[in-house]
């Protein structure tokens, strides 16, 4: 299989992608994921996805070696931040309704630092396993009393006692070879076993827009609606038990839309109902693209007002929003002295030739303005800059910021 070959639909397997949006990213040097792709919708089932992409092995390597979720202080899923912890508690309480027996073996695949399992243990569950490709995440999960953490992935599932409930919380949007991943789940459960899958709800991206095109990022390569998520599981032989949509916290002030499905592995011979195509997702994503263009125009106008392109600056953030802003706004033309991030994963690398340094290294350049390369977390980051005693002028790009 060649690198970056056209990708079949992750839901129905068809090669019938209709282009919707071209995406480009400016990423740290050596970053293994795609520096651009086309978001398409499937002419057969209506699912949305990115193509072409590197092979699944590039994603496996990324989530094993470069996991941002391994840093509990900044990665979501650890519960280290109050807003994230509340989200995990709500999900754990919802899962409890799907597994009434506290002895049910619950396996969280892609468990990150284990925040959801910690809540399930608090709710009285006694047989909990977390699987994550990043060894640091598996270790953090094992450190939680009453929880086993194992290194592994959807494509290298460890042998475990059959699960009564498998949890895939914000995992399937990250997976290149989705149907193989869903089929593999059958090796860790048996008839009557359930899977709970929760993903971003692409049908509602437009209503929850916070940064232009942020949902079309390097890691989110599948864009599900409730309908296409149901169709995925039904087409792989799972019986749909329940489904829905909800909004979760993605920062102290912002919410994020989710779709979820609860499916069950049928008894041998039991019929599984097929699910229809989703004919409305493409229209919903077109609204998201046009709302993103409008917001991007405001960020570009702000960059121009501030004269960003002619300044020497420091950029705070090496994450998803920065990757898009560098590709799409005058920020990409600025003279960047250095990048920094509170997450240490990129320290020692470069972005467009400029080094990524720890925040404390910025003390060497007290007069160079720091541009915050996030629109969602601008206020938090500005607070953290001043809490670290850094005296650099701070520039926020989010429209509406002072
Ligand atoms: Zn399809």
mmCIF file of C-alpha atoms in Angstrom, residues 96-333:
data_model
loop_
_atom_site.group_PDB
_atom_site.id
_atom_site.type_symbol
_atom_site.label_atom_id
_atom_site.label_comp_id
_atom_site.label_asym_id
_atom_site.label_seq_id
_atom_site.Cartn_x
_atom_site.Cartn_y
_atom_site.Cartn_z
ATOM 1 C CA UNK A 96 -23.348 3.247 34.733
ATOM 2 C CA UNK A 97 -26.846 3.094 33.254
ATOM 3 C CA UNK A 98 -25.550 0.768 30.505
ATOM 4 C CA UNK A 99 -23.743 -1.599 32.919
ATOM 5 C CA UNK A 100 -25.885 -1.947 36.044
ATOM 6 C CA UNK A 101 -23.683 -4.702 37.571
ATOM 7 C CA UNK A 102 -20.690 -3.189 39.375
ATOM 8 C CA UNK A 103 -18.685 -6.334 38.590
ATOM 9 C CA UNK A 104 -19.056 -5.805 34.803
ATOM 10 C CA UNK A 105 -15.656 -5.897 33.109
ATOM 11 C CA UNK A 106 -15.362 -2.442 31.523
ATOM 12 C CA UNK A 107 -12.533 -1.936 29.038
ATOM 13 C CA UNK A 108 -11.720 1.644 28.027
ATOM 14 C CA UNK A 109 -9.757 1.528 24.746
ATOM 15 C CA UNK A 110 -7.781 4.753 24.212
ATOM 16 C CA UNK A 111 -8.085 5.536 27.913
ATOM 17 C CA UNK A 112 -5.484 8.344 27.962
ATOM 18 C CA UNK A 113 -4.412 8.994 31.546
ATOM 19 C CA UNK A 114 -7.422 7.018 32.819
ATOM 20 C CA UNK A 115 -9.680 9.833 34.024
ATOM 21 C CA UNK A 116 -12.899 8.057 33.005
ATOM 22 C CA UNK A 117 -11.851 4.800 34.711
ATOM 23 C CA UNK A 118 -11.020 6.735 37.881
ATOM 24 C CA UNK A 119 -14.616 7.941 37.941
ATOM 25 C CA UNK A 120 -15.981 4.445 37.260
ATOM 26 C CA UNK A 121 -13.898 3.134 40.207
ATOM 27 C CA UNK A 122 -15.354 5.924 42.366
ATOM 28 C CA UNK A 123 -18.851 4.815 41.301
ATOM 29 C CA UNK A 124 -18.105 1.316 42.646
ATOM 30 C CA UNK A 125 -16.996 -0.628 39.545
ATOM 31 C CA UNK A 126 -14.515 -3.339 40.522
ATOM 32 C CA UNK A 127 -13.289 -4.811 37.207
ATOM 33 C CA UNK A 128 -11.748 -2.014 35.149
ATOM 34 C CA UNK A 129 -9.159 -2.131 32.377
ATOM 35 C CA UNK A 130 -7.670 0.722 30.376
ATOM 36 C CA UNK A 131 -5.764 0.249 27.119
ATOM 37 C CA UNK A 132 -3.699 3.020 25.542
ATOM 38 C CA UNK A 133 -0.923 3.071 22.938
ATOM 39 C CA UNK A 134 1.185 5.531 24.965
ATOM 40 C CA UNK A 135 3.141 3.690 27.706
ATOM 41 C CA UNK A 136 2.983 6.795 29.933
ATOM 42 C CA UNK A 137 -0.835 6.715 29.670
ATOM 43 C CA UNK A 138 -1.009 2.997 30.522
ATOM 44 C CA UNK A 139 1.288 3.606 33.523
ATOM 45 C CA UNK A 140 -0.824 6.555 34.727
ATOM 46 C CA UNK A 141 -3.929 4.354 34.433
ATOM 47 C CA UNK A 142 -2.316 1.509 36.403
ATOM 48 C CA UNK A 143 -1.527 3.962 39.175
ATOM 49 C CA UNK A 144 -5.269 4.493 39.775
ATOM 50 C CA UNK A 145 -6.419 2.228 42.655
ATOM 51 C CA UNK A 146 -8.503 -0.668 41.344
ATOM 52 C CA UNK A 147 -7.681 -0.102 37.647
ATOM 53 C CA UNK A 148 -5.445 -2.110 35.269
ATOM 54 C CA UNK A 149 -3.568 -0.131 32.616
ATOM 55 C CA UNK A 150 -2.220 -2.008 29.596
ATOM 56 C CA UNK A 151 -0.215 -0.746 26.615
ATOM 57 C CA UNK A 152 -2.004 -1.632 23.383
ATOM 58 C CA UNK A 153 -4.242 -0.243 20.685
ATOM 59 C CA UNK A 154 -7.264 -1.059 18.560
ATOM 60 C CA UNK A 155 -4.837 -2.739 16.155
ATOM 61 C CA UNK A 156 -2.834 -4.518 18.842
ATOM 62 C CA UNK A 157 -5.444 -5.436 21.442
ATOM 63 C CA UNK A 158 -4.064 -7.323 24.435
ATOM 64 C CA UNK A 159 -5.703 -10.562 25.589
ATOM 65 C CA UNK A 160 -8.151 -9.686 28.342
ATOM 66 C CA UNK A 161 -11.119 -11.284 30.066
ATOM 67 C CA UNK A 162 -14.133 -10.705 27.721
ATOM 68 C CA UNK A 163 -15.543 -7.223 28.280
ATOM 69 C CA UNK A 164 -19.162 -6.649 29.298
ATOM 70 C CA UNK A 165 -18.788 -3.051 28.143
ATOM 71 C CA UNK A 166 -16.125 -1.622 25.821
ATOM 72 C CA UNK A 167 -15.717 2.147 25.886
ATOM 73 C CA UNK A 168 -14.404 4.096 22.888
ATOM 74 C CA UNK A 169 -14.551 7.675 24.102
ATOM 75 C CA UNK A 170 -13.248 10.136 21.500
ATOM 76 C CA UNK A 171 -11.256 7.446 19.717
ATOM 77 C CA UNK A 172 -12.950 6.579 16.414
ATOM 78 C CA UNK A 173 -12.513 10.068 14.954
ATOM 79 C CA UNK A 174 -8.732 9.490 15.261
ATOM 80 C CA UNK A 175 -8.555 6.113 13.511
ATOM 81 C CA UNK A 176 -7.558 5.668 9.858
ATOM 82 C CA UNK A 177 -8.712 2.047 9.398
ATOM 83 C CA UNK A 178 -12.065 2.262 11.156
ATOM 84 C CA UNK A 179 -13.784 -0.922 9.987
ATOM 85 C CA UNK A 180 -10.783 -3.076 10.969
ATOM 86 C CA UNK A 181 -10.793 -1.376 14.370
ATOM 87 C CA UNK A 182 -14.501 -2.058 14.941
ATOM 88 C CA UNK A 183 -14.102 -5.696 13.831
ATOM 89 C CA UNK A 184 -11.199 -6.138 16.255
ATOM 90 C CA UNK A 185 -13.463 -5.301 19.202
ATOM 91 C CA UNK A 186 -15.079 -8.707 18.802
ATOM 92 C CA UNK A 187 -11.838 -10.280 20.099
ATOM 93 C CA UNK A 188 -12.269 -8.657 23.531
ATOM 94 C CA UNK A 189 -15.974 -9.335 24.103
ATOM 95 C CA UNK A 190 -18.610 -11.999 23.310
ATOM 96 C CA UNK A 191 -22.325 -12.228 22.403
ATOM 97 C CA UNK A 192 -24.308 -9.849 24.594
ATOM 98 C CA UNK A 193 -21.220 -7.692 25.181
ATOM 99 C CA UNK A 194 -21.700 -3.982 24.598
ATOM 100 C CA UNK A 195 -19.707 -1.123 23.155
ATOM 101 C CA UNK A 196 -20.247 2.549 23.936
ATOM 102 C CA UNK A 197 -18.701 4.830 21.303
ATOM 103 C CA UNK A 198 -18.658 8.612 21.653
ATOM 104 C CA UNK A 199 -17.255 10.963 18.989
ATOM 105 C CA UNK A 200 -17.542 14.640 18.011
ATOM 106 C CA UNK A 201 -20.911 15.259 16.334
ATOM 107 C CA UNK A 202 -20.050 16.664 12.910
ATOM 108 C CA UNK A 203 -23.704 17.498 12.269
ATOM 109 C CA UNK A 204 -23.342 20.219 14.936
ATOM 110 C CA UNK A 205 -19.826 21.602 14.318
ATOM 111 C CA UNK A 206 -21.337 24.812 12.903
ATOM 112 C CA UNK A 207 -23.359 25.557 16.030
ATOM 113 C CA UNK A 208 -20.321 25.062 18.305
ATOM 114 C CA UNK A 209 -17.688 26.869 16.213
ATOM 115 C CA UNK A 210 -14.873 28.392 18.322
ATOM 116 C CA UNK A 211 -11.875 28.451 15.957
ATOM 117 C CA UNK A 212 -11.988 28.299 12.148
ATOM 118 C CA UNK A 213 -11.741 24.733 10.785
ATOM 119 C CA UNK A 214 -10.480 23.446 14.146
ATOM 120 C CA UNK A 215 -12.617 20.319 13.827
ATOM 121 C CA UNK A 216 -10.761 19.477 10.604
ATOM 122 C CA UNK A 217 -7.469 18.978 12.440
ATOM 123 C CA UNK A 218 -4.509 16.610 12.064
ATOM 124 C CA UNK A 219 -5.984 14.002 14.426
ATOM 125 C CA UNK A 220 -9.713 14.157 13.654
ATOM 126 C CA UNK A 221 -9.896 12.362 10.309
ATOM 127 C CA UNK A 222 -13.456 10.976 10.531
ATOM 128 C CA UNK A 223 -16.520 13.191 11.026
ATOM 129 C CA UNK A 224 -19.524 11.254 12.279
ATOM 130 C CA UNK A 225 -23.167 12.122 12.834
ATOM 131 C CA UNK A 226 -25.390 9.970 15.052
ATOM 132 C CA UNK A 227 -26.702 8.368 11.832
ATOM 133 C CA UNK A 228 -23.322 7.466 10.331
ATOM 134 C CA UNK A 229 -22.029 6.187 13.682
ATOM 135 C CA UNK A 230 -25.049 3.869 13.932
ATOM 136 C CA UNK A 231 -24.506 2.751 10.346
ATOM 137 C CA UNK A 232 -20.848 1.962 11.066
ATOM 138 C CA UNK A 233 -21.632 -0.413 13.938
ATOM 139 C CA UNK A 234 -24.667 -1.980 12.253
ATOM 140 C CA UNK A 235 -22.674 -2.644 9.084
ATOM 141 C CA UNK A 236 -19.989 -4.457 11.120
ATOM 142 C CA UNK A 237 -22.592 -6.752 12.704
ATOM 143 C CA UNK A 238 -23.455 -4.893 15.919
ATOM 144 C CA UNK A 239 -27.034 -4.377 17.107
ATOM 145 C CA UNK A 240 -27.861 -0.740 17.938
ATOM 146 C CA UNK A 241 -29.305 -0.518 21.480
ATOM 147 C CA UNK A 242 -29.402 3.238 21.960
ATOM 148 C CA UNK A 243 -27.914 6.456 20.577
ATOM 149 C CA UNK A 244 -27.992 10.195 21.079
ATOM 150 C CA UNK A 245 -26.205 13.529 21.043
ATOM 151 C CA UNK A 246 -24.941 15.726 23.863
ATOM 152 C CA UNK A 247 -22.623 18.657 24.553
ATOM 153 C CA UNK A 248 -19.503 18.349 26.728
ATOM 154 C CA UNK A 249 -17.101 20.942 28.140
ATOM 155 C CA UNK A 250 -14.003 21.601 25.999
ATOM 156 C CA UNK A 251 -12.685 24.537 28.049
ATOM 157 C CA UNK A 252 -13.888 26.433 31.146
ATOM 158 C CA UNK A 253 -16.381 28.300 28.943
ATOM 159 C CA UNK A 254 -16.857 26.388 25.663
ATOM 160 C CA UNK A 255 -18.972 23.343 24.855
ATOM 161 C CA UNK A 256 -18.380 20.691 22.245
ATOM 162 C CA UNK A 257 -21.044 18.579 20.450
ATOM 163 C CA UNK A 258 -20.911 14.775 20.657
ATOM 164 C CA UNK A 259 -22.691 11.831 19.079
ATOM 165 C CA UNK A 260 -22.820 8.486 20.859
ATOM 166 C CA UNK A 261 -24.069 4.990 20.228
ATOM 167 C CA UNK A 262 -24.520 1.936 22.443
ATOM 168 C CA UNK A 263 -24.302 -1.301 20.439
ATOM 169 C CA UNK A 264 -24.418 -4.953 21.396
ATOM 170 C CA UNK A 265 -22.807 -8.041 19.864
ATOM 171 C CA UNK A 266 -25.825 -10.164 18.858
ATOM 172 C CA UNK A 267 -26.381 -13.794 19.700
ATOM 173 C CA UNK A 268 -25.421 -16.210 16.916
ATOM 174 C CA UNK A 269 -28.167 -16.111 14.267
ATOM 175 C CA UNK A 270 -29.785 -12.947 15.682
ATOM 176 C CA UNK A 271 -30.603 -10.442 12.879
ATOM 177 C CA UNK A 272 -29.012 -6.991 12.844
ATOM 178 C CA UNK A 273 -31.016 -4.097 11.424
ATOM 179 C CA UNK A 274 -29.284 -2.094 8.674
ATOM 180 C CA UNK A 275 -29.086 1.663 9.057
ATOM 181 C CA UNK A 276 -29.879 4.224 6.322
ATOM 182 C CA UNK A 277 -27.470 6.709 4.713
ATOM 183 C CA UNK A 278 -27.222 10.187 6.238
ATOM 184 C CA UNK A 279 -28.206 12.665 3.523
ATOM 185 C CA UNK A 280 -27.968 15.769 5.760
ATOM 186 C CA UNK A 281 -24.375 15.668 7.012
ATOM 187 C CA UNK A 282 -22.849 17.241 3.881
ATOM 188 C CA UNK A 283 -25.166 20.259 4.170
ATOM 189 C CA UNK A 284 -24.396 20.655 7.895
ATOM 190 C CA UNK A 285 -20.647 20.565 7.162
ATOM 191 C CA UNK A 286 -21.035 23.088 4.338
ATOM 192 C CA UNK A 287 -22.545 25.467 6.903
ATOM 193 C CA UNK A 288 -19.532 24.797 9.153
ATOM 194 C CA UNK A 289 -17.091 25.557 6.322
ATOM 195 C CA UNK A 290 -18.765 28.843 5.503
ATOM 196 C CA UNK A 291 -18.999 29.899 9.178
ATOM 197 C CA UNK A 292 -15.297 29.003 9.564
ATOM 198 C CA UNK A 293 -14.388 31.190 6.564
ATOM 199 C CA UNK A 294 -16.221 34.136 8.164
ATOM 200 C CA UNK A 295 -14.452 33.661 11.499
ATOM 201 C CA UNK A 296 -11.089 33.209 9.751
ATOM 202 C CA UNK A 297 -11.623 36.532 7.940
ATOM 203 C CA UNK A 298 -12.047 38.251 11.324
ATOM 204 C CA UNK A 299 -8.847 36.664 12.683
ATOM 205 C CA UNK A 300 -6.953 37.730 9.532
ATOM 206 C CA UNK A 301 -8.308 41.283 9.914
ATOM 207 C CA UNK A 302 -7.107 41.317 13.531
ATOM 208 C CA UNK A 303 -3.622 40.105 12.470
ATOM 209 C CA UNK A 304 -3.488 42.902 9.868
ATOM 210 C CA UNK A 305 -4.637 45.528 12.384
ATOM 211 C CA UNK A 306 -1.884 44.411 14.775
ATOM 212 C CA UNK A 307 0.751 44.305 12.004
ATOM 213 C CA UNK A 308 1.674 40.717 12.942
ATOM 214 C CA UNK A 309 3.391 39.975 9.630
ATOM 215 C CA UNK A 310 6.039 42.679 10.158
ATOM 216 C CA UNK A 311 6.794 41.932 13.827
ATOM 217 C CA UNK A 312 9.297 39.689 15.536
ATOM 218 C CA UNK A 313 7.171 37.522 17.809
ATOM 219 C CA UNK A 314 7.023 34.471 20.046
ATOM 220 C CA UNK A 315 4.108 32.103 19.434
ATOM 221 C CA UNK A 316 2.489 30.379 22.412
ATOM 222 C CA UNK A 317 1.090 27.056 21.285
ATOM 223 C CA UNK A 318 2.176 24.285 18.933
ATOM 224 C CA UNK A 319 -1.216 22.615 18.770
ATOM 225 C CA UNK A 320 -4.058 22.299 16.328
ATOM 226 C CA UNK A 321 -5.150 25.946 16.179
ATOM 227 C CA UNK A 322 -1.571 27.153 15.664
ATOM 228 C CA UNK A 323 -1.145 24.639 12.809
ATOM 229 C CA UNK A 324 -4.169 26.178 11.066
ATOM 230 C CA UNK A 325 -3.388 29.841 11.883
ATOM 231 C CA UNK A 326 0.172 29.479 10.517
ATOM 232 C CA UNK A 327 -1.253 28.059 7.278
ATOM 233 C CA UNK A 328 -4.135 30.510 6.860
ATOM 234 C CA UNK A 329 -3.309 33.888 8.451
ATOM 235 C CA UNK A 330 -0.518 36.524 8.456
ATOM 236 C CA UNK A 331 0.888 34.711 11.520
ATOM 237 C CA UNK A 332 2.560 32.378 9.008
ATOM 238 C CA UNK A 333 4.522 35.315 7.570
#
